[in-house]
mmCIF file of C-alpha atoms in Angstrom:
data_model
loop_
_atom_site.group_PDB
_atom_site.id
_atom_site.type_symbol
_atom_site.label_atom_id
_atom_site.label_comp_id
_atom_site.label_asym_id
_atom_site.label_seq_id
_atom_site.Cartn_x
_atom_site.Cartn_y
_atom_site.Cartn_z
ATOM 1 C CA UNK A 18 -27.644 -7.963 -23.002
ATOM 2 C CA UNK A 19 -30.268 -9.969 -21.189
ATOM 3 C CA UNK A 20 -28.657 -13.161 -22.360
ATOM 4 C CA UNK A 21 -25.309 -12.201 -20.837
ATOM 5 C CA UNK A 22 -26.821 -10.717 -17.663
ATOM 6 C CA UNK A 23 -29.056 -13.653 -16.947
ATOM 7 C CA UNK A 24 -26.383 -16.266 -17.563
ATOM 8 C CA UNK A 25 -24.487 -17.424 -14.531
ATOM 9 C CA UNK A 26 -21.344 -19.434 -14.826
ATOM 10 C CA UNK A 27 -21.773 -22.978 -13.777
ATOM 11 C CA UNK A 28 -18.383 -24.267 -12.775
ATOM 12 C CA UNK A 29 -17.051 -21.919 -15.337
ATOM 13 C CA UNK A 30 -18.037 -22.916 -18.736
ATOM 14 C CA UNK A 31 -16.737 -19.536 -19.963
ATOM 15 C CA UNK A 32 -16.097 -20.022 -23.645
ATOM 16 C CA UNK A 33 -14.529 -17.419 -25.899
ATOM 17 C CA UNK A 34 -17.938 -16.782 -27.468
ATOM 18 C CA UNK A 35 -19.598 -16.228 -24.113
ATOM 19 C CA UNK A 36 -16.701 -14.045 -23.075
ATOM 20 C CA UNK A 37 -17.185 -11.879 -26.197
ATOM 21 C CA UNK A 38 -20.895 -11.613 -25.354
ATOM 22 C CA UNK A 39 -19.986 -10.344 -21.883
ATOM 23 C CA UNK A 40 -17.542 -7.897 -23.375
ATOM 24 C CA UNK A 41 -20.052 -6.519 -25.849
ATOM 25 C CA UNK A 42 -22.713 -6.281 -23.167
ATOM 26 C CA UNK A 43 -20.725 -4.684 -20.377
ATOM 27 C CA UNK A 44 -17.613 -2.933 -21.802
ATOM 28 C CA UNK A 45 -19.283 0.457 -22.387
ATOM 29 C CA UNK A 46 -20.882 0.559 -18.953
ATOM 30 C CA UNK A 47 -17.582 -0.493 -17.311
ATOM 31 C CA UNK A 48 -15.780 2.198 -19.332
ATOM 32 C CA UNK A 49 -18.052 4.915 -17.901
ATOM 33 C CA UNK A 50 -17.658 3.581 -14.396
ATOM 34 C CA UNK A 51 -13.866 3.711 -14.756
ATOM 35 C CA UNK A 52 -14.041 7.116 -16.404
ATOM 36 C CA UNK A 53 -16.041 8.479 -13.493
ATOM 37 C CA UNK A 54 -13.190 7.475 -11.162
ATOM 38 C CA UNK A 55 -10.084 8.241 -13.180
ATOM 39 C CA UNK A 56 -11.195 10.918 -15.622
ATOM 40 C CA UNK A 57 -8.867 9.763 -18.344
ATOM 41 C CA UNK A 58 -10.039 8.032 -21.544
ATOM 42 C CA UNK A 59 -6.963 5.863 -22.086
ATOM 43 C CA UNK A 60 -6.696 4.832 -18.450
ATOM 44 C CA UNK A 61 -10.422 3.945 -18.335
ATOM 45 C CA UNK A 62 -10.075 1.792 -21.440
ATOM 46 C CA UNK A 63 -7.054 0.038 -19.912
ATOM 47 C CA UNK A 64 -8.969 -0.622 -16.701
ATOM 48 C CA UNK A 65 -11.865 -2.182 -18.632
ATOM 49 C CA UNK A 66 -9.405 -4.400 -20.531
ATOM 50 C CA UNK A 67 -7.729 -5.434 -17.293
ATOM 51 C CA UNK A 68 -11.110 -6.205 -15.713
ATOM 52 C CA UNK A 69 -12.031 -8.533 -18.533
ATOM 53 C CA UNK A 70 -8.567 -10.093 -18.393
ATOM 54 C CA UNK A 71 -9.085 -10.777 -14.701
ATOM 55 C CA UNK A 72 -12.452 -12.361 -15.464
ATOM 56 C CA UNK A 73 -10.782 -14.636 -18.015
ATOM 57 C CA UNK A 74 -7.826 -15.596 -15.835
ATOM 58 C CA UNK A 75 -10.034 -16.222 -12.756
ATOM 59 C CA UNK A 76 -12.811 -18.028 -14.555
ATOM 60 C CA UNK A 77 -12.078 -21.233 -12.668
ATOM 61 C CA UNK A 78 -12.235 -19.488 -9.280
ATOM 62 C CA UNK A 79 -15.648 -17.959 -9.783
ATOM 63 C CA UNK A 80 -18.398 -20.052 -8.209
ATOM 64 C CA UNK A 81 -21.609 -20.762 -10.032
ATOM 65 C CA UNK A 82 -23.503 -18.291 -7.816
ATOM 66 C CA UNK A 83 -21.453 -15.327 -8.886
ATOM 67 C CA UNK A 84 -23.067 -12.740 -11.069
ATOM 68 C CA UNK A 85 -20.598 -11.874 -13.848
ATOM 69 C CA UNK A 86 -21.989 -8.404 -14.276
ATOM 70 C CA UNK A 87 -21.515 -7.586 -10.569
ATOM 71 C CA UNK A 88 -18.082 -9.220 -10.597
ATOM 72 C CA UNK A 89 -16.947 -7.061 -13.515
ATOM 73 C CA UNK A 90 -18.306 -3.879 -11.916
ATOM 74 C CA UNK A 91 -16.554 -4.669 -8.658
ATOM 75 C CA UNK A 92 -13.239 -5.412 -10.450
ATOM 76 C CA UNK A 93 -13.550 -2.215 -12.471
ATOM 77 C CA UNK A 94 -14.197 -0.088 -9.402
ATOM 78 C CA UNK A 95 -11.354 -1.724 -7.489
ATOM 79 C CA UNK A 96 -8.930 -1.252 -10.371
ATOM 80 C CA UNK A 97 -10.008 2.392 -10.700
ATOM 81 C CA UNK A 98 -9.490 3.043 -7.016
ATOM 82 C CA UNK A 99 -6.127 1.269 -7.144
ATOM 83 C CA UNK A 100 -5.108 3.487 -10.066
ATOM 84 C CA UNK A 101 -6.077 6.628 -8.138
ATOM 85 C CA UNK A 102 -4.126 5.459 -5.073
ATOM 86 C CA UNK A 103 -1.128 4.685 -7.224
ATOM 87 C CA UNK A 104 -1.303 8.140 -8.801
ATOM 88 C CA UNK A 105 -1.422 9.740 -5.387
ATOM 89 C CA UNK A 106 1.590 7.801 -4.213
ATOM 90 C CA UNK A 107 3.466 8.748 -7.400
ATOM 91 C CA UNK A 108 2.545 12.396 -6.962
ATOM 92 C CA UNK A 109 3.629 12.320 -3.344
ATOM 93 C CA UNK A 110 7.006 10.709 -4.077
ATOM 94 C CA UNK A 111 7.696 12.370 -7.409
ATOM 95 C CA UNK A 112 9.575 15.383 -5.960
ATOM 96 C CA UNK A 113 11.780 13.035 -3.937
ATOM 97 C CA UNK A 114 12.441 10.768 -6.906
ATOM 98 C CA UNK A 115 13.183 13.788 -9.105
ATOM 99 C CA UNK A 116 15.587 15.152 -6.533
ATOM 100 C CA UNK A 117 17.307 11.796 -6.240
ATOM 101 C CA UNK A 118 17.629 11.474 -10.012
ATOM 102 C CA UNK A 119 19.139 14.959 -10.258
ATOM 103 C CA UNK A 120 21.521 14.239 -7.376
ATOM 104 C CA UNK A 121 22.512 10.869 -8.897
ATOM 105 C CA UNK A 122 23.009 12.512 -12.288
ATOM 106 C CA UNK A 123 25.270 15.136 -10.763
ATOM 107 C CA UNK A 124 27.251 12.429 -8.959
ATOM 108 C CA UNK A 125 27.656 10.511 -12.195
ATOM 109 C CA UNK A 126 28.795 13.653 -14.013
ATOM 110 C CA UNK A 127 31.317 14.367 -11.264
ATOM 111 C CA UNK A 128 32.576 10.800 -11.382
ATOM 112 C CA UNK A 129 32.836 10.962 -15.168
ATOM 113 C CA UNK A 130 34.701 14.257 -14.921
ATOM 114 C CA UNK A 131 37.092 12.839 -12.333
ATOM 115 C CA UNK A 132 37.713 9.852 -14.571
ATOM 116 C CA UNK A 133 38.398 12.096 -17.544
ATOM 117 C CA UNK A 134 40.786 14.270 -15.568
ATOM 118 C CA UNK A 135 42.629 11.187 -14.351
ATOM 119 C CA UNK A 136 42.856 9.871 -17.881
ATOM 120 C CA UNK A 137 44.199 13.224 -19.132
ATOM 121 C CA UNK A 138 46.795 13.302 -16.370
ATOM 122 C CA UNK A 139 47.927 9.798 -17.162
ATOM 123 C CA UNK A 140 48.257 10.610 -20.852
ATOM 124 C CA UNK A 141 50.199 13.800 -20.155
ATOM 125 C CA UNK A 142 52.498 11.843 -17.769
ATOM 126 C CA UNK A 143 53.070 9.246 -20.520
ATOM 127 C CA UNK A 144 54.605 11.877 -22.793
ATOM 128 C CA UNK A 145 58.438 11.824 -23.089
ATOM 129 C CA UNK A 146 60.032 13.765 -20.250
ATOM 130 C CA UNK A 147 61.148 16.920 -22.142
ATOM 131 C CA UNK A 148 57.963 17.005 -24.179
ATOM 132 C CA UNK A 149 55.885 16.632 -21.012
ATOM 133 C CA UNK A 150 57.830 19.407 -19.184
ATOM 134 C CA UNK A 151 57.411 21.840 -22.109
ATOM 135 C CA UNK A 152 53.728 20.909 -22.496
ATOM 136 C CA UNK A 153 53.010 21.453 -18.817
ATOM 137 C CA UNK A 154 54.806 24.799 -18.727
ATOM 138 C CA UNK A 155 53.189 26.206 -21.896
ATOM 139 C CA UNK A 156 49.769 24.603 -22.081
ATOM 140 C CA UNK A 157 48.790 23.727 -18.541
ATOM 141 C CA UNK A 158 50.578 26.510 -16.652
ATOM 142 C CA UNK A 159 50.096 29.044 -19.443
ATOM 143 C CA UNK A 160 53.714 30.180 -19.807
ATOM 144 C CA UNK A 161 54.579 31.836 -23.157
ATOM 145 C CA UNK A 162 56.792 29.958 -25.625
ATOM 146 C CA UNK A 163 59.471 32.618 -25.310
ATOM 147 C CA UNK A 164 59.494 32.477 -21.471
ATOM 148 C CA UNK A 165 59.580 28.655 -21.546
ATOM 149 C CA UNK A 166 62.478 28.755 -24.008
ATOM 150 C CA UNK A 167 64.424 31.076 -21.730
ATOM 151 C CA UNK A 168 63.592 29.012 -18.604
ATOM 152 C CA UNK A 169 64.641 25.730 -20.230
ATOM 153 C CA UNK A 170 67.508 27.248 -22.220
ATOM 154 C CA UNK A 171 66.261 25.973 -25.571
ATOM 155 C CA UNK A 172 64.940 27.610 -28.745
ATOM 156 C CA UNK A 173 61.351 28.773 -29.286
ATOM 157 C CA UNK A 174 61.187 26.448 -32.308
ATOM 158 C CA UNK A 175 62.042 23.481 -30.084
ATOM 159 C CA UNK A 176 59.198 24.554 -27.766
ATOM 160 C CA UNK A 177 56.796 24.723 -30.721
ATOM 161 C CA UNK A 178 57.784 21.361 -32.136
ATOM 162 C CA UNK A 179 57.519 19.671 -28.689
ATOM 163 C CA UNK A 180 54.067 21.199 -28.137
ATOM 164 C CA UNK A 181 53.026 19.957 -31.580
ATOM 165 C CA UNK A 182 54.283 16.413 -30.788
ATOM 166 C CA UNK A 183 52.453 16.478 -27.410
ATOM 167 C CA UNK A 184 49.148 17.532 -29.028
ATOM 168 C CA UNK A 185 49.484 14.829 -31.713
ATOM 169 C CA UNK A 186 50.070 12.092 -29.105
ATOM 170 C CA UNK A 187 47.237 13.319 -26.912
ATOM 171 C CA UNK A 188 44.777 13.551 -29.834
ATOM 172 C CA UNK A 189 45.621 9.995 -30.840
ATOM 173 C CA UNK A 190 44.725 8.945 -27.301
ATOM 174 C CA UNK A 191 41.379 10.691 -27.400
ATOM 175 C CA UNK A 192 42.167 13.818 -25.397
ATOM 176 C CA UNK A 193 40.643 17.009 -26.736
ATOM 177 C CA UNK A 194 41.412 20.652 -25.953
ATOM 178 C CA UNK A 195 38.453 21.107 -23.611
ATOM 179 C CA UNK A 196 39.747 18.299 -21.400
ATOM 180 C CA UNK A 197 43.200 19.927 -21.346
ATOM 181 C CA UNK A 198 41.620 23.218 -20.344
ATOM 182 C CA UNK A 199 39.795 21.342 -17.556
ATOM 183 C CA UNK A 200 43.127 19.832 -16.510
ATOM 184 C CA UNK A 201 44.530 23.376 -16.407
ATOM 185 C CA UNK A 202 41.780 24.538 -14.045
ATOM 186 C CA UNK A 203 42.089 21.458 -11.853
ATOM 187 C CA UNK A 204 45.833 22.171 -11.518
ATOM 188 C CA UNK A 205 45.079 25.780 -10.564
ATOM 189 C CA UNK A 206 42.941 24.775 -7.621
#
């Protein structure tokens, strides 16, 4: 440790070997400094790693009079304080962000629902005219097959076969019963 502490960088002759010596000499101390600030093992380890990374990336900017040990302590403290500040900001804004995410999610769900209803309407409208009319009366409006047959002056079997044809065409297009039920409720409002 004395070797690393007593060595000052002269126009940064920081070699990988010297860097490893500094790491072995100071990492544990820096860990406990960071741990005292942040109180989290993983975060403290990350801060120590980041401190050494900063030493390595700034090796050319450190003058020969800088004490590496003091530099690493200062960087570790600053990174720890920055982490705490960042956590406070996150905690302060988290309820607002959560609220925005929920609101955005609801908006997306409503938009998706609107799109699905529009798709279902278009597909129902694309059915042949008589098939569409029978389908709307029986499925969407909820009229019984018998009442629809009387209203349209056709047989109940014709109603059944047209409903079957409508369902087959709609299923081929990707419309399921739950979407048709939704279309029913949208039409009711």
